[in-house]
C-alpha cells in the first residue's frame, strides 16, 4: 500500500482525493476542467487567475466584459476555487465577494505570477516583496468573505529573498485557511527544480493545510512529494495539460501500487472530445485554442510532430478535426494487433 491520505479538508471544503488541478492561464478554463472531471481522480479544480480589477469593472458595467467569462463554471464542478490577482485591498475584497456570490467554494490569492505586467503593479509574485501591502490585502479579503480563503505562492522573489515560511505564517495570522507553495523563486521562472524542502519547512511551521506544488510529473512523484514534505494535498499544473489522466493514475497507484498509461486510442478520444466541445461552444478563438492544445495533447503520441504540423497549417476547425481523424486512423492501423 502506498502512503497517501484519503482527503484533505480546508475548513468545510473536502478535497477528496487530495489532488488539485493548479490554475493555468489559457489552459484551465471550464472546458479543460470538464475533461479533467470526466477522467476522474481530481479533488479540487481552480480557475485560471482572474484580474480583480477586471471583475470589479465588469460588475460595475452591469456584468458585461470578458473577465467574467473566466469565472464561468458548471454546476457539477464543485468543489471549485476562484483565483484572483491584484494589489488593491479594496478591489481584491470586492472581487472576492463577487466570487462568493457566484457560488465558488473557496477563493485563492495569486502570489506567484512572474509576468512583468502583473508584478509592476505589485500583483502576483510582486507581493512577495511587499509583505505589509500583502497583509492589508489578506485582511481586507478575509473580512469580505466567509468561504475558505487560500493563497498560492512562489517561495520568494529571488534566491536571496526566500520568504516562504514567513509568508505562510503571515497568511495564517491573517485568517488564511490553506497555503499552496510552488517552491521556485520569481527570478527562477521554471528553471532548475522546485525545492520541495521548503514545502516541508512550511508544513512544519503552520497548522493550516499545506498543498505542495512543483515538478509532479508522475503518480510516483506525487507520492514522493507527500512522503518527503508531509504536505496535505498535491497540486499539479503542466503534467495535467500533457497527461490529463494523471489524477486518475494517482488514485489507481495509491490503491494498487500500479497504474494504466493511456493508449493511442485513449489519446485520440481525448483530443476529439476536447475539440468537439470547443467547436460546440462556437468561441471565436476555437481554432487558436485547438492549435494550442495540439502541443499539449500530442505529448507522447507516436509521430506526434506530424500531427502538430498538420494542425498548425489548418485554417478551420473542421480541417483540424479531419487531420486528427486521418492521423489516428493511420497510427491505430499501424499498431501491432
Ligand atoms: C501555462 C501556465 C499557466 C499558468 N498560470 C497560472 C495561473 O494563472 N495562476 C497561478 O497561480 N499559477 C499559474 N501557473 C503556475 C502553475 O499553477 C504551477 O504553480 C507551476 O506550473 C508549477 O507546477 P507544475 O510543476 O505542476 O507545472 C501557470 C503555469 C503554466 C505552465
GROMACS .gro file of C-alpha atoms and ligand atoms in nm:
model
  368
    1UNK     CA    1   0.000   0.000   0.000
    2UNK     CA    2   0.118   0.349  -0.084
    3UNK     CA    3   0.104   0.609   0.195
    4UNK     CA    4  -0.129   0.884   0.078
    5UNK     CA    5  -0.419   1.043   0.267
    6UNK     CA    6  -0.777   0.987   0.152
    7UNK     CA    7  -0.874   1.352   0.175
    8UNK     CA    8  -0.772   1.698   0.285
    9UNK     CA    9  -1.008   1.948   0.446
   10UNK     CA   10  -0.984   2.320   0.405
   11UNK     CA   11  -1.249   2.409   0.661
   12UNK     CA   12  -1.578   2.283   0.517
   13UNK     CA   13  -1.428   2.213   0.174
   14UNK     CA   14  -1.333   1.847   0.144
   15UNK     CA   15  -1.069   1.772  -0.118
   16UNK     CA   16  -1.103   1.402  -0.188
   17UNK     CA   17  -0.875   1.266  -0.316
   18UNK     CA   18  -0.627   1.532  -0.200
   19UNK     CA   19  -0.521   1.631  -0.551
   20UNK     CA   20  -0.568   1.976  -0.702
   21UNK     CA   21  -0.569   2.094  -1.063
   22UNK     CA   22  -0.345   2.403  -1.049
   23UNK     CA   23  -0.457   2.727  -1.207
   24UNK     CA   24  -0.309   2.771  -1.555
   25UNK     CA   25  -0.386   3.083  -1.755
   26UNK     CA   26  -0.509   2.990  -2.102
   27UNK     CA   27  -0.546   2.623  -2.008
   28UNK     CA   28  -0.773   2.552  -1.711
   29UNK     CA   29  -1.092   2.705  -1.847
   30UNK     CA   30  -1.431   2.541  -1.792
   31UNK     CA   31  -1.385   2.316  -2.094
   32UNK     CA   32  -1.050   2.176  -1.989
   33UNK     CA   33  -1.176   2.131  -1.635
   34UNK     CA   34  -1.467   1.932  -1.776
   35UNK     CA   35  -1.221   1.689  -1.936
   36UNK     CA   36  -1.037   1.654  -1.608
   37UNK     CA   37  -1.363   1.588  -1.427
   38UNK     CA   38  -1.470   1.329  -1.683
   39UNK     CA   39  -1.140   1.144  -1.647
   40UNK     CA   40  -1.174   1.150  -1.267
   41UNK     CA   41  -0.944   1.150  -0.966
   42UNK     CA   42  -0.910   1.525  -0.911
   43UNK     CA   43  -1.030   1.653  -0.573
   44UNK     CA   44  -1.036   2.028  -0.641
   45UNK     CA   45  -1.027   2.240  -0.955
   46UNK     CA   46  -0.932   2.605  -0.978
   47UNK     CA   47  -0.998   2.875  -1.235
   48UNK     CA   48  -0.710   3.037  -1.419
   49UNK     CA   49  -0.602   3.359  -1.249
   50UNK     CA   50  -0.852   3.639  -1.292
   51UNK     CA   51  -0.790   4.011  -1.256
   52UNK     CA   52  -0.963   4.157  -0.951
   53UNK     CA   53  -0.988   4.493  -1.131
   54UNK     CA   54  -1.140   4.317  -1.432
   55UNK     CA   55  -1.408   4.158  -1.214
   56UNK     CA   56  -1.495   4.479  -1.034
   57UNK     CA   57  -1.507   4.680  -1.357
   58UNK     CA   58  -1.723   4.417  -1.524
   59UNK     CA   59  -1.968   4.421  -1.233
   60UNK     CA   60  -1.985   4.798  -1.246
   61UNK     CA   61  -2.060   4.770  -1.619
   62UNK     CA   62  -2.364   4.557  -1.540
   63UNK     CA   63  -2.196   4.218  -1.571
   64UNK     CA   64  -2.054   4.281  -1.918
   65UNK     CA   65  -1.698   4.222  -2.035
   66UNK     CA   66  -1.465   3.932  -2.099
   67UNK     CA   67  -1.333   3.891  -1.747
   68UNK     CA   68  -1.645   3.730  -1.606
   69UNK     CA   69  -1.616   3.452  -1.864
   70UNK     CA   70  -1.303   3.336  -1.684
   71UNK     CA   71  -1.520   3.276  -1.380
   72UNK     CA   72  -1.781   3.063  -1.558
   73UNK     CA   73  -1.817   2.714  -1.414
   74UNK     CA   74  -2.058   2.423  -1.443
   75UNK     CA   75  -2.287   2.315  -1.157
   76UNK     CA   76  -2.106   1.981  -1.122
   77UNK     CA   77  -1.759   2.133  -1.079
   78UNK     CA   78  -1.775   2.162  -0.701
   79UNK     CA   79  -1.554   2.197  -0.513
   80UNK     CA   80  -1.408   2.478  -0.721
   81UNK     CA   81  -1.190   2.770  -0.621
   82UNK     CA   82  -1.151   3.106  -0.797
   83UNK     CA   83  -0.803   3.252  -0.817
   84UNK     CA   84  -0.764   3.630  -0.807
   85UNK     CA   85  -0.472   3.858  -0.871
   86UNK     CA   86  -0.429   4.222  -0.789
   87UNK     CA   87  -0.276   4.450  -0.531
   88UNK     CA   88  -0.551   4.686  -0.421
   89UNK     CA   89  -0.701   4.562  -0.093
   90UNK     CA   90  -1.049   4.703  -0.152
   91UNK     CA   91  -1.066   4.585  -0.513
   92UNK     CA   92  -0.945   4.239  -0.413
   93UNK     CA   93  -1.206   4.228  -0.136
   94UNK     CA   94  -1.485   4.330  -0.371
   95UNK     CA   95  -1.376   4.076  -0.633
   96UNK     CA   96  -1.363   3.802  -0.368
   97UNK     CA   97  -1.713   3.893  -0.252
   98UNK     CA   98  -1.829   3.857  -0.610
   99UNK     CA   99  -1.672   3.510  -0.634
  100UNK     CA  100  -1.851   3.407  -0.316
  101UNK     CA  101  -2.181   3.536  -0.456
  102UNK     CA  102  -2.123   3.335  -0.775
  103UNK     CA  103  -2.107   3.016  -0.571
  104UNK     CA  104  -1.735   2.940  -0.557
  105UNK     CA  105  -1.639   2.713  -0.268
  106UNK     CA  106  -1.314   2.899  -0.197
  107UNK     CA  107  -1.117   3.197  -0.316
  108UNK     CA  108  -0.742   3.196  -0.374
  109UNK     CA  109  -0.491   3.479  -0.400
  110UNK     CA  110  -0.213   3.454  -0.656
  111UNK     CA  111   0.134   3.531  -0.521
  112UNK     CA  112   0.321   3.353  -0.794
  113UNK     CA  113   0.261   3.512  -1.131
  114UNK     CA  114   0.600   3.622  -1.267
  115UNK     CA  115   0.460   3.832  -1.557
  116UNK     CA  116   0.614   4.180  -1.567
  117UNK     CA  117   0.279   4.348  -1.626
  118UNK     CA  118   0.129   4.189  -1.314
  119UNK     CA  119   0.437   4.237  -1.092
  120UNK     CA  120   0.493   4.601  -1.189
  121UNK     CA  121   0.162   4.689  -1.029
  122UNK     CA  122   0.268   4.474  -0.731
  123UNK     CA  123   0.036   4.183  -0.806
  124UNK     CA  124   0.131   3.814  -0.834
  125UNK     CA  125   0.485   3.746  -0.716
  126UNK     CA  126   0.540   4.123  -0.681
  127UNK     CA  127   0.359   4.096  -0.347
  128UNK     CA  128   0.633   3.866  -0.217
  129UNK     CA  129   0.843   4.181  -0.186
  130UNK     CA  130   0.582   4.388  -0.010
  131UNK     CA  131   0.451   4.189   0.284
  132UNK     CA  132   0.291   4.495   0.456
  133UNK     CA  133   0.075   4.553   0.147
  134UNK     CA  134   0.004   4.181   0.128
  135UNK     CA  135  -0.113   4.185   0.489
  136UNK     CA  136  -0.362   4.463   0.410
  137UNK     CA  137  -0.492   4.265   0.114
  138UNK     CA  138  -0.528   3.945   0.316
  139UNK     CA  139  -0.712   4.120   0.598
  140UNK     CA  140  -0.946   4.301   0.357
  141UNK     CA  141  -1.031   3.984   0.166
  142UNK     CA  142  -1.068   3.782   0.486
  143UNK     CA  143  -1.315   4.035   0.621
  144UNK     CA  144  -1.510   4.033   0.294
  145UNK     CA  145  -1.588   3.661   0.253
  146UNK     CA  146  -1.697   3.367   0.465
  147UNK     CA  147  -1.583   3.094   0.222
  148UNK     CA  148  -1.234   2.948   0.277
  149UNK     CA  149  -0.951   3.174   0.168
  150UNK     CA  150  -0.629   3.024   0.034
  151UNK     CA  151  -0.304   3.156  -0.105
  152UNK     CA  152  -0.084   3.013  -0.379
  153UNK     CA  153   0.270   3.142  -0.373
  154UNK     CA  154   0.618   3.106  -0.509
  155UNK     CA  155   0.891   3.082  -0.246
  156UNK     CA  156   1.025   3.435  -0.287
  157UNK     CA  157   1.139   3.692  -0.537
  158UNK     CA  158   1.494   3.558  -0.565
  159UNK     CA  159   1.734   3.312  -0.402
  160UNK     CA  160   1.839   3.590  -0.163
  161UNK     CA  161   1.480   3.674  -0.071
  162UNK     CA  162   1.313   3.342   0.017
  163UNK     CA  163   1.007   3.424   0.227
  164UNK     CA  164   0.803   3.103   0.214
  165UNK     CA  165   0.788   3.034   0.589
  166UNK     CA  166   0.744   3.399   0.695
  167UNK     CA  167   0.477   3.435   0.433
  168UNK     CA  168   0.287   3.122   0.535
  169UNK     CA  169   0.286   3.236   0.899
  170UNK     CA  170   0.165   3.581   0.797
  171UNK     CA  171  -0.114   3.421   0.594
  172UNK     CA  172  -0.219   3.207   0.889
  173UNK     CA  173  -0.220   3.511   1.119
  174UNK     CA  174  -0.448   3.689   0.874
  175UNK     CA  175  -0.703   3.405   0.874
  176UNK     CA  176  -0.599   3.225   0.556
  177UNK     CA  177  -0.727   2.865   0.559
  178UNK     CA  178  -0.486   2.689   0.325
  179UNK     CA  179  -0.150   2.755   0.160
  180UNK     CA  180  -0.015   2.618  -0.168
  181UNK     CA  181   0.355   2.653  -0.239
  182UNK     CA  182   0.539   2.628  -0.570
  183UNK     CA  183   0.892   2.639  -0.429
  184UNK     CA  184   1.066   2.826  -0.706
  185UNK     CA  185   1.151   3.195  -0.694
  186UNK     CA  186   1.013   3.456  -0.928
  187UNK     CA  187   1.360   3.501  -1.079
  188UNK     CA  188   1.385   3.129  -1.142
  189UNK     CA  189   1.081   3.114  -1.367
  190UNK     CA  190   1.061   2.743  -1.447
  191UNK     CA  191   1.438   2.683  -1.442
  192UNK     CA  192   1.605   2.441  -1.204
  193UNK     CA  193   1.399   2.225  -0.975
  194UNK     CA  194   1.125   2.303  -0.727
  195UNK     CA  195   1.285   2.289  -0.381
  196UNK     CA  196   1.046   2.056  -0.200
  197UNK     CA  197   1.237   2.110   0.127
  198UNK     CA  198   1.062   2.447   0.151
  199UNK     CA  199   0.724   2.274   0.140
  200UNK     CA  200   0.836   2.061   0.436
  201UNK     CA  201   0.954   2.373   0.622
  202UNK     CA  202   0.622   2.548   0.568
  203UNK     CA  203   0.430   2.237   0.674
  204UNK     CA  204   0.629   2.226   0.998
  205UNK     CA  205   0.565   2.596   1.066
  206UNK     CA  206   0.186   2.628   1.028
  207UNK     CA  207  -0.132   2.447   1.131
  208UNK     CA  208  -0.340   2.516   0.819
  209UNK     CA  209  -0.335   2.260   0.535
  210UNK     CA  210  -0.036   2.291   0.304
  211UNK     CA  211  -0.063   2.199  -0.062
  212UNK     CA  212   0.260   2.104  -0.236
  213UNK     CA  213   0.316   2.205  -0.597
  214UNK     CA  214   0.602   2.184  -0.845
  215UNK     CA  215   0.754   1.916  -1.066
  216UNK     CA  216   0.499   1.641  -1.016
  217UNK     CA  217   0.501   1.460  -1.349
  218UNK     CA  218   0.403   1.108  -1.246
  219UNK     CA  219   0.198   0.939  -0.972
  220UNK     CA  220   0.529   0.831  -0.816
  221UNK     CA  221   0.630   1.199  -0.790
  222UNK     CA  222   0.302   1.283  -0.614
  223UNK     CA  223   0.354   1.012  -0.354
  224UNK     CA  224   0.721   1.109  -0.311
  225UNK     CA  225   0.629   1.473  -0.252
  226UNK     CA  226   0.382   1.372   0.016
  227UNK     CA  227   0.642   1.143   0.180
  228UNK     CA  228   0.922   1.400   0.169
  229UNK     CA  229   0.722   1.705   0.277
  230UNK     CA  230   0.420   1.581   0.474
  231UNK     CA  231   0.201   1.809   0.261
  232UNK     CA  232  -0.175   1.762   0.297
  233UNK     CA  233  -0.253   1.765  -0.075
  234UNK     CA  234  -0.066   1.787  -0.403
  235UNK     CA  235  -0.128   2.033  -0.685
  236UNK     CA  236  -0.044   1.964  -1.048
  237UNK     CA  237  -0.014   2.203  -1.343
  238UNK     CA  238   0.197   2.119  -1.650
  239UNK     CA  239   0.163   1.742  -1.623
  240UNK     CA  240  -0.216   1.776  -1.622
  241UNK     CA  241  -0.208   1.958  -1.956
  242UNK     CA  242   0.008   1.688  -2.118
  243UNK     CA  243  -0.149   1.397  -1.935
  244UNK     CA  244  -0.499   1.476  -1.804
  245UNK     CA  245  -0.518   1.115  -1.679
  246UNK     CA  246  -0.262   1.190  -1.408
  247UNK     CA  247  -0.519   1.240  -1.132
  248UNK     CA  248  -0.686   0.909  -1.207
  249UNK     CA  249  -0.344   0.746  -1.226
  250UNK     CA  250  -0.256   0.877  -0.879
  251UNK     CA  251  -0.576   0.728  -0.734
  252UNK     CA  252  -0.501   0.395  -0.900
  253UNK     CA  253  -0.137   0.399  -0.793
  254UNK     CA  254  -0.228   0.476  -0.432
  255UNK     CA  255  -0.481   0.190  -0.428
  256UNK     CA  256  -0.286  -0.075  -0.619
  257UNK     CA  257   0.079   0.031  -0.649
  258UNK     CA  258   0.048   0.046  -1.026
  259UNK     CA  259  -0.146   0.244  -1.288
  260UNK     CA  260  -0.253   0.236  -1.650
  261UNK     CA  261  -0.098   0.451  -1.919
  262UNK     CA  262  -0.330   0.599  -2.181
  263UNK     CA  263  -0.326   0.413  -2.512
  264UNK     CA  264  -0.307   0.587  -2.851
  265UNK     CA  265  -0.682   0.524  -2.882
  266UNK     CA  266  -0.739   0.698  -2.545
  267UNK     CA  267  -0.540   0.997  -2.666
  268UNK     CA  268  -0.741   1.006  -2.986
  269UNK     CA  269  -1.070   1.002  -2.794
  270UNK     CA  270  -0.947   1.278  -2.562
  271UNK     CA  271  -0.840   1.507  -2.846
  272UNK     CA  272  -1.162   1.450  -3.034
  273UNK     CA  273  -1.368   1.509  -2.723
  274UNK     CA  274  -1.192   1.835  -2.639
  275UNK     CA  275  -1.203   1.962  -2.997
  276UNK     CA  276  -1.571   1.873  -3.038
  277UNK     CA  277  -1.659   2.053  -2.715
  278UNK     CA  278  -1.464   2.357  -2.834
  279UNK     CA  279  -1.645   2.363  -3.167
  280UNK     CA  280  -1.984   2.326  -2.994
  281UNK     CA  281  -1.901   2.631  -2.786
  282UNK     CA  282  -1.868   2.848  -3.101
  283UNK     CA  283  -1.594   3.055  -2.946
  284UNK     CA  284  -1.419   3.291  -3.192
  285UNK     CA  285  -1.089   3.161  -3.054
  286UNK     CA  286  -1.167   2.798  -3.133
  287UNK     CA  287  -0.900   2.745  -3.400
  288UNK     CA  288  -0.629   2.914  -3.190
  289UNK     CA  289  -0.722   2.705  -2.889
  290UNK     CA  290  -0.720   2.385  -3.097
  291UNK     CA  291  -0.367   2.467  -3.210
  292UNK     CA  292  -0.256   2.549  -2.857
  293UNK     CA  293  -0.387   2.221  -2.721
  294UNK     CA  294  -0.238   2.022  -3.008
  295UNK     CA  295   0.102   2.069  -2.845
  296UNK     CA  296  -0.026   1.951  -2.504
  297UNK     CA  297  -0.227   1.654  -2.623
  298UNK     CA  298   0.025   1.513  -2.872
  299UNK     CA  299   0.288   1.482  -2.599
  300UNK     CA  300   0.396   1.117  -2.603
  301UNK     CA  301   0.193   1.037  -2.916
  302UNK     CA  302   0.393   0.836  -3.171
  303UNK     CA  303   0.476   1.061  -3.471
  304UNK     CA  304   0.300   1.347  -3.287
  305UNK     CA  305   0.517   1.608  -3.464
  306UNK     CA  306   0.348   1.513  -3.791
  307UNK     CA  307   0.003   1.571  -3.644
  308UNK     CA  308   0.109   1.902  -3.490
  309UNK     CA  309   0.240   2.021  -3.827
  310UNK     CA  310  -0.091   1.935  -3.996
  311UNK     CA  311  -0.288   2.112  -3.723
  312UNK     CA  312  -0.072   2.426  -3.729
  313UNK     CA  313  -0.124   2.455  -4.107
  314UNK     CA  314  -0.502   2.422  -4.092
  315UNK     CA  315  -0.719   2.732  -4.104
  316UNK     CA  316  -1.054   2.596  -3.996
  317UNK     CA  317  -1.178   2.382  -3.712
  318UNK     CA  318  -1.322   2.117  -3.945
  319UNK     CA  319  -0.984   2.080  -4.117
  320UNK     CA  320  -0.821   2.021  -3.779
  321UNK     CA  321  -1.072   1.752  -3.688
  322UNK     CA  322  -1.012   1.585  -4.025
  323UNK     CA  323  -0.636   1.595  -3.965
  324UNK     CA  324  -0.681   1.433  -3.622
  325UNK     CA  325  -0.909   1.162  -3.762
  326UNK     CA  326  -0.677   1.087  -4.054
  327UNK     CA  327  -0.367   1.080  -3.835
  328UNK     CA  328  -0.508   0.843  -3.576
  329UNK     CA  329  -0.670   0.621  -3.840
  330UNK     CA  330  -0.320   0.568  -3.982
  331UNK     CA  331  -0.147   0.534  -3.646
  332UNK     CA  332  -0.401   0.297  -3.493
  333UNK     CA  333  -0.391   0.085  -3.808
  334UNK     CA  334  -0.012   0.067  -3.787
  335UNK     CA  335  -0.013  -0.054  -3.425
  336UNK     CA  336   0.066  -0.422  -3.374
  337UNK     CA  337  -0.254  -0.622  -3.309
  338LIG     C1  338   0.071   2.777  -1.891
  338LIG     C2  339   0.077   2.805  -1.744
  338LIG     C3  340  -0.010   2.897  -1.689
  338LIG     C4  341  -0.007   2.921  -1.550
  338LIG     N1  342  -0.099   3.008  -1.497
  338LIG     C5  343  -0.105   3.023  -1.362
  338LIG     C6  344  -0.209   3.100  -1.302
  338LIG     O1  345  -0.299   3.153  -1.369
  338LIG     N2  346  -0.208   3.111  -1.166
  338LIG     C7  347  -0.111   3.051  -1.087
  338LIG     O2  348  -0.115   3.064  -0.964
  338LIG     N3  349  -0.014   2.979  -1.143
  338LIG     C8  350  -0.010   2.961  -1.277
  338LIG     N4  351   0.086   2.880  -1.330
  338LIG     C9  352   0.178   2.809  -1.240
  338LIG    C10  353   0.123   2.670  -1.205
  338LIG     O3  354  -0.001   2.678  -1.139
  338LIG    C11  355   0.221   2.592  -1.115
  338LIG     O4  356   0.243   2.662  -0.996
  338LIG    C12  357   0.356   2.568  -1.182
  338LIG     O5  358   0.340   2.533  -1.318
  338LIG    C13  359   0.433   2.456  -1.110
  338LIG     O6  360   0.359   2.337  -1.111
  338LIG     P1  361   0.393   2.214  -1.213
  338LIG     O7  362   0.537   2.178  -1.191
  338LIG     O8  363   0.296   2.106  -1.174
  338LIG     O9  364   0.372   2.266  -1.352
  338LIG    C14  365   0.086   2.855  -1.467
  338LIG    C15  366   0.175   2.764  -1.525
  338LIG    C16  367   0.171   2.737  -1.661
  338LIG    C17  368   0.265   2.636  -1.718
   0.00000   0.00000   0.00000
